[in-house]
Amino acid sequence: YYGLILDLLVLGLTRASEVAGVPQMPNDFMQFRDLATEVRHPIRLYCRYIDRLYIVFRFTLEEAKDLVQRYLTEHPDPNNENIVGYNNKTCWPRDARMRLMKHDVNCGRAVFWDIKNRLPRSVTTIEWDNSFVSVCSKDNPNLLFNMAGFDVRI
């Protein structure tokens, strides 16, 4: 039940029930009841494989700005130091890697910060050094991740 508790903490009860569907007619894996339910929340895909979380968000411009602003309010970055130490997939050629643009890096760190704050430290925690956050935007057309030993680029 530990994994289920983590799922509910990360997703929230409303989104978790939207992802699962109603008990009489549960949703298929990674499917939603209808398009309106799918686009209602920024979390579009959620998968937990044992102790690894895979989450795909889709933010509007306003949602991204708001999230980054909340993050920078708590963690100011006057010298653009957020770019230093940002994990990147070096297995890909340089043109296929994530370009470390300031707004994308801040968005990636803000998403990580938001998910980390949803988990109580008494239960578990996630560490930045063991995590990878890929941002797909107008400056970064590739979505990169590692799943089950495979490095994936979309």
PDB file of C-alpha atoms in Angstrom:
ATOM      1  CA  TYR A   1       0.000   0.000   0.000  1.00  0.00           C
ATOM      2  CA  TYR A   2       3.043   2.241   0.308  1.00  0.00           C
ATOM      3  CA  GLY A   3       3.146   2.865  -3.448  1.00  0.00           C
ATOM      4  CA  LEU A   4      -0.561   3.657  -3.547  1.00  0.00           C
ATOM      5  CA  ILE A   5      -0.119   6.250  -0.807  1.00  0.00           C
ATOM      6  CA  LEU A   6       2.725   7.876  -2.760  1.00  0.00           C
ATOM      7  CA  ASP A   7       0.575   7.905  -5.907  1.00  0.00           C
ATOM      8  CA  LEU A   8      -2.263   9.639  -4.070  1.00  0.00           C
ATOM      9  CA  LEU A   9       0.095  12.200  -2.518  1.00  0.00           C
ATOM     10  CA  VAL A  10       1.700  13.091  -5.846  1.00  0.00           C
ATOM     11  CA  LEU A  11      -1.473  13.106  -7.938  1.00  0.00           C
ATOM     12  CA  GLY A  12      -3.966  14.391  -5.399  1.00  0.00           C
ATOM     13  CA  LEU A  13      -7.308  12.686  -4.832  1.00  0.00           C
ATOM     14  CA  THR A  14      -9.153  14.414  -7.671  1.00  0.00           C
ATOM     15  CA  ARG A  15      -6.603  13.671 -10.394  1.00  0.00           C
ATOM     16  CA  ALA A  16      -6.029  10.144  -9.075  1.00  0.00           C
ATOM     17  CA  SER A  17      -9.742   9.377  -9.412  1.00  0.00           C
ATOM     18  CA  GLU A  18      -9.774  10.930 -12.902  1.00  0.00           C
ATOM     19  CA  VAL A  19      -6.823   8.753 -13.960  1.00  0.00           C
ATOM     20  CA  ALA A  20      -8.333   5.584 -12.445  1.00  0.00           C
ATOM     21  CA  GLY A  21     -11.920   6.144 -13.569  1.00  0.00           C
ATOM     22  CA  VAL A  22     -15.097   5.223 -11.745  1.00  0.00           C
ATOM     23  CA  PRO A  23     -15.122   1.851  -9.900  1.00  0.00           C
ATOM     24  CA  GLN A  24     -17.927   0.483 -12.096  1.00  0.00           C
ATOM     25  CA  MET A  25     -15.942   1.213 -15.288  1.00  0.00           C
ATOM     26  CA  PRO A  26     -12.193   1.779 -14.655  1.00  0.00           C
ATOM     27  CA  ASN A  27     -10.089   3.435 -17.342  1.00  0.00           C
ATOM     28  CA  ASP A  28      -7.669   1.439 -19.459  1.00  0.00           C
ATOM     29  CA  PHE A  29      -3.945   1.947 -18.781  1.00  0.00           C
ATOM     30  CA  MET A  30      -2.985   5.575 -19.521  1.00  0.00           C
ATOM     31  CA  GLN A  31      -6.451   6.364 -20.901  1.00  0.00           C
ATOM     32  CA  PHE A  32      -9.002   8.922 -19.776  1.00  0.00           C
ATOM     33  CA  ARG A  33     -12.796   8.829 -19.948  1.00  0.00           C
ATOM     34  CA  ASP A  34     -12.927  11.790 -22.340  1.00  0.00           C
ATOM     35  CA  LEU A  35     -10.825  14.646 -23.692  1.00  0.00           C
ATOM     36  CA  ALA A  36     -12.234  17.193 -21.244  1.00  0.00           C
ATOM     37  CA  THR A  37     -11.067  15.081 -18.283  1.00  0.00           C
ATOM     38  CA  GLU A  38      -7.624  14.620 -19.819  1.00  0.00           C
ATOM     39  CA  VAL A  39      -6.926  18.326 -20.387  1.00  0.00           C
ATOM     40  CA  ARG A  40      -8.470  19.550 -17.118  1.00  0.00           C
ATOM     41  CA  HIS A  41      -5.228  19.123 -15.133  1.00  0.00           C
ATOM     42  CA  PRO A  42      -1.534  19.651 -16.033  1.00  0.00           C
ATOM     43  CA  ILE A  43      -0.658  16.012 -15.229  1.00  0.00           C
ATOM     44  CA  ARG A  44      -1.304  14.172 -18.480  1.00  0.00           C
ATOM     45  CA  LEU A  45       0.567  10.928 -17.807  1.00  0.00           C
ATOM     46  CA  TYR A  46       1.562   9.283 -14.541  1.00  0.00           C
ATOM     47  CA  CYS A  47       3.402   6.005 -14.143  1.00  0.00           C
ATOM     48  CA  ARG A  48       5.204   4.612 -11.121  1.00  0.00           C
ATOM     49  CA  TYR A  49       7.521   1.662 -11.690  1.00  0.00           C
ATOM     50  CA  ILE A  50       8.502   0.357  -8.235  1.00  0.00           C
ATOM     51  CA  ASP A  51      10.468   3.342  -6.889  1.00  0.00           C
ATOM     52  CA  ARG A  52      10.603   5.523 -10.020  1.00  0.00           C
ATOM     53  CA  LEU A  53       8.068   8.146 -11.013  1.00  0.00           C
ATOM     54  CA  TYR A  54       7.363   9.112 -14.611  1.00  0.00           C
ATOM     55  CA  ILE A  55       5.111  12.152 -14.911  1.00  0.00           C
ATOM     56  CA  VAL A  56       4.293  14.149 -18.028  1.00  0.00           C
ATOM     57  CA  PHE A  57       2.949  17.643 -17.450  1.00  0.00           C
ATOM     58  CA  ARG A  58       1.532  20.031 -19.993  1.00  0.00           C
ATOM     59  CA  PHE A  59       1.384  23.592 -18.745  1.00  0.00           C
ATOM     60  CA  THR A  60      -0.207  26.618 -20.322  1.00  0.00           C
ATOM     61  CA  LEU A  61       2.032  29.678 -20.467  1.00  0.00           C
ATOM     62  CA  GLU A  62       0.227  31.151 -17.449  1.00  0.00           C
ATOM     63  CA  GLU A  63       0.525  27.951 -15.400  1.00  0.00           C
ATOM     64  CA  ALA A  64       4.248  27.686 -16.151  1.00  0.00           C
ATOM     65  CA  LYS A  65       4.878  31.323 -15.257  1.00  0.00           C
ATOM     66  CA  ASP A  66       2.943  30.953 -12.006  1.00  0.00           C
ATOM     67  CA  LEU A  67       4.813  27.782 -11.005  1.00  0.00           C
ATOM     68  CA  VAL A  68       8.221  29.291 -11.814  1.00  0.00           C
ATOM     69  CA  GLN A  69       7.316  32.497  -9.957  1.00  0.00           C
ATOM     70  CA  ARG A  70       6.307  30.541  -6.836  1.00  0.00           C
ATOM     71  CA  TYR A  71       9.573  28.573  -7.044  1.00  0.00           C
ATOM     72  CA  LEU A  72      11.750  31.672  -7.521  1.00  0.00           C
ATOM     73  CA  THR A  73       9.984  33.413  -4.619  1.00  0.00           C
ATOM     74  CA  GLU A  74      11.185  30.638  -2.301  1.00  0.00           C
ATOM     75  CA  HIS A  75      14.515  30.032  -4.084  1.00  0.00           C
ATOM     76  CA  PRO A  76      15.759  33.291  -5.647  1.00  0.00           C
ATOM     77  CA  ASP A  77      18.356  32.932  -8.408  1.00  0.00           C
ATOM     78  CA  PRO A  78      19.936  36.347  -9.052  1.00  0.00           C
ATOM     79  CA  ASN A  79      23.142  34.927 -10.598  1.00  0.00           C
ATOM     80  CA  ASN A  80      21.509  32.260 -12.803  1.00  0.00           C
ATOM     81  CA  GLU A  81      23.084  29.462 -10.753  1.00  0.00           C
ATOM     82  CA  ASN A  82      20.139  27.088 -11.349  1.00  0.00           C
ATOM     83  CA  ILE A  83      21.711  26.100 -14.660  1.00  0.00           C
ATOM     84  CA  VAL A  84      24.824  24.808 -12.870  1.00  0.00           C
ATOM     85  CA  GLY A  85      24.301  21.199 -11.839  1.00  0.00           C
ATOM     86  CA  TYR A  86      21.178  20.651 -13.958  1.00  0.00           C
ATOM     87  CA  ASN A  87      21.146  16.987 -14.991  1.00  0.00           C
ATOM     88  CA  ASN A  88      21.295  16.378 -18.728  1.00  0.00           C
ATOM     89  CA  LYS A  89      21.395  13.195 -20.800  1.00  0.00           C
ATOM     90  CA  THR A  90      24.930  13.043 -22.192  1.00  0.00           C
ATOM     91  CA  CYS A  91      24.271   9.803 -24.091  1.00  0.00           C
ATOM     92  CA  TRP A  92      22.673  11.869 -26.871  1.00  0.00           C
ATOM     93  CA  PRO A  93      24.524  14.087 -29.362  1.00  0.00           C
ATOM     94  CA  ARG A  94      24.738  17.737 -28.287  1.00  0.00           C
ATOM     95  CA  ASP A  95      22.007  18.862 -30.677  1.00  0.00           C
ATOM     96  CA  ALA A  96      19.575  16.293 -29.220  1.00  0.00           C
ATOM     97  CA  ARG A  97      20.181  17.118 -25.548  1.00  0.00           C
ATOM     98  CA  MET A  98      18.135  19.540 -23.520  1.00  0.00           C
ATOM     99  CA  ARG A  99      19.351  23.081 -24.118  1.00  0.00           C
ATOM    100  CA  LEU A 100      19.855  24.692 -20.735  1.00  0.00           C
ATOM    101  CA  MET A 101      17.803  27.821 -21.326  1.00  0.00           C
ATOM    102  CA  LYS A 102      17.064  29.848 -18.202  1.00  0.00           C
ATOM    103  CA  HIS A 103      13.262  29.603 -18.411  1.00  0.00           C
ATOM    104  CA  ASP A 104      13.301  25.861 -19.138  1.00  0.00           C
ATOM    105  CA  VAL A 105      15.755  25.139 -16.330  1.00  0.00           C
ATOM    106  CA  ASN A 106      13.670  27.189 -13.897  1.00  0.00           C
ATOM    107  CA  CYS A 107      10.529  25.370 -15.050  1.00  0.00           C
ATOM    108  CA  GLY A 108      12.209  21.982 -14.554  1.00  0.00           C
ATOM    109  CA  ARG A 109      13.434  22.889 -11.095  1.00  0.00           C
ATOM    110  CA  ALA A 110      10.019  24.344 -10.193  1.00  0.00           C
ATOM    111  CA  VAL A 111       8.234  21.131 -11.202  1.00  0.00           C
ATOM    112  CA  PHE A 112      10.710  19.067  -9.173  1.00  0.00           C
ATOM    113  CA  TRP A 113      10.258  21.409  -6.187  1.00  0.00           C
ATOM    114  CA  ASP A 114       6.458  21.149  -6.459  1.00  0.00           C
ATOM    115  CA  ILE A 115       6.468  17.331  -6.551  1.00  0.00           C
ATOM    116  CA  LYS A 116       9.013  17.144  -3.722  1.00  0.00           C
ATOM    117  CA  ASN A 117       6.807  19.360  -1.550  1.00  0.00           C
ATOM    118  CA  ARG A 118       3.823  17.050  -2.073  1.00  0.00           C
ATOM    119  CA  LEU A 119       5.661  14.209  -0.318  1.00  0.00           C
ATOM    120  CA  PRO A 120       6.047  14.455   3.482  1.00  0.00           C
ATOM    121  CA  ARG A 121       9.641  13.964   4.581  1.00  0.00           C
ATOM    122  CA  SER A 122       8.499  11.520   7.266  1.00  0.00           C
ATOM    123  CA  VAL A 123       7.274   9.167   4.498  1.00  0.00           C
ATOM    124  CA  THR A 124       9.829   9.624   1.712  1.00  0.00           C
ATOM    125  CA  THR A 125      11.778  12.196  -0.247  1.00  0.00           C
ATOM    126  CA  ILE A 126      13.167  12.608  -3.720  1.00  0.00           C
ATOM    127  CA  GLU A 127      16.639  13.978  -4.341  1.00  0.00           C
ATOM    128  CA  TRP A 128      17.674  16.288  -7.168  1.00  0.00           C
ATOM    129  CA  ASP A 129      20.937  14.400  -7.776  1.00  0.00           C
ATOM    130  CA  ASN A 130      19.041  11.133  -8.436  1.00  0.00           C
ATOM    131  CA  SER A 131      16.349  12.730 -10.602  1.00  0.00           C
ATOM    132  CA  PHE A 132      16.009  13.823 -14.188  1.00  0.00           C
ATOM    133  CA  VAL A 133      13.594  16.518 -15.349  1.00  0.00           C
ATOM    134  CA  SER A 134      13.286  17.112 -19.084  1.00  0.00           C
ATOM    135  CA  VAL A 135      11.474  20.178 -20.398  1.00  0.00           C
ATOM    136  CA  CYS A 136       9.980  20.169 -23.881  1.00  0.00           C
ATOM    137  CA  SER A 137       9.358  23.703 -25.167  1.00  0.00           C
ATOM    138  CA  LYS A 138       9.885  25.905 -28.211  1.00  0.00           C
ATOM    139  CA  ASP A 139      13.622  25.989 -27.384  1.00  0.00           C
ATOM    140  CA  ASN A 140      13.811  22.285 -26.472  1.00  0.00           C
ATOM    141  CA  PRO A 141      11.942  20.132 -28.995  1.00  0.00           C
ATOM    142  CA  ASN A 142      13.077  16.774 -27.534  1.00  0.00           C
ATOM    143  CA  LEU A 143      11.584  14.997 -24.554  1.00  0.00           C
ATOM    144  CA  LEU A 144      14.291  12.811 -22.973  1.00  0.00           C
ATOM    145  CA  PHE A 145      13.949  10.146 -20.296  1.00  0.00           C
ATOM    146  CA  ASN A 146      15.225   6.749 -19.212  1.00  0.00           C
ATOM    147  CA  MET A 147      12.802   3.881 -18.645  1.00  0.00           C
ATOM    148  CA  ALA A 148      13.615   0.230 -17.933  1.00  0.00           C
ATOM    149  CA  GLY A 149      17.237   0.673 -19.035  1.00  0.00           C
ATOM    150  CA  PHE A 150      16.412   2.395 -22.310  1.00  0.00           C
ATOM    151  CA  ASP A 151      17.248   6.016 -23.060  1.00  0.00           C
ATOM    152  CA  VAL A 152      14.282   7.480 -24.913  1.00  0.00           C
ATOM    153  CA  ARG A 153      14.088  10.627 -27.042  1.00  0.00           C
ATOM    154  CA  ILE A 154      10.728  11.801 -28.363  1.00  0.00           C
TER     155      ILE A 154
END
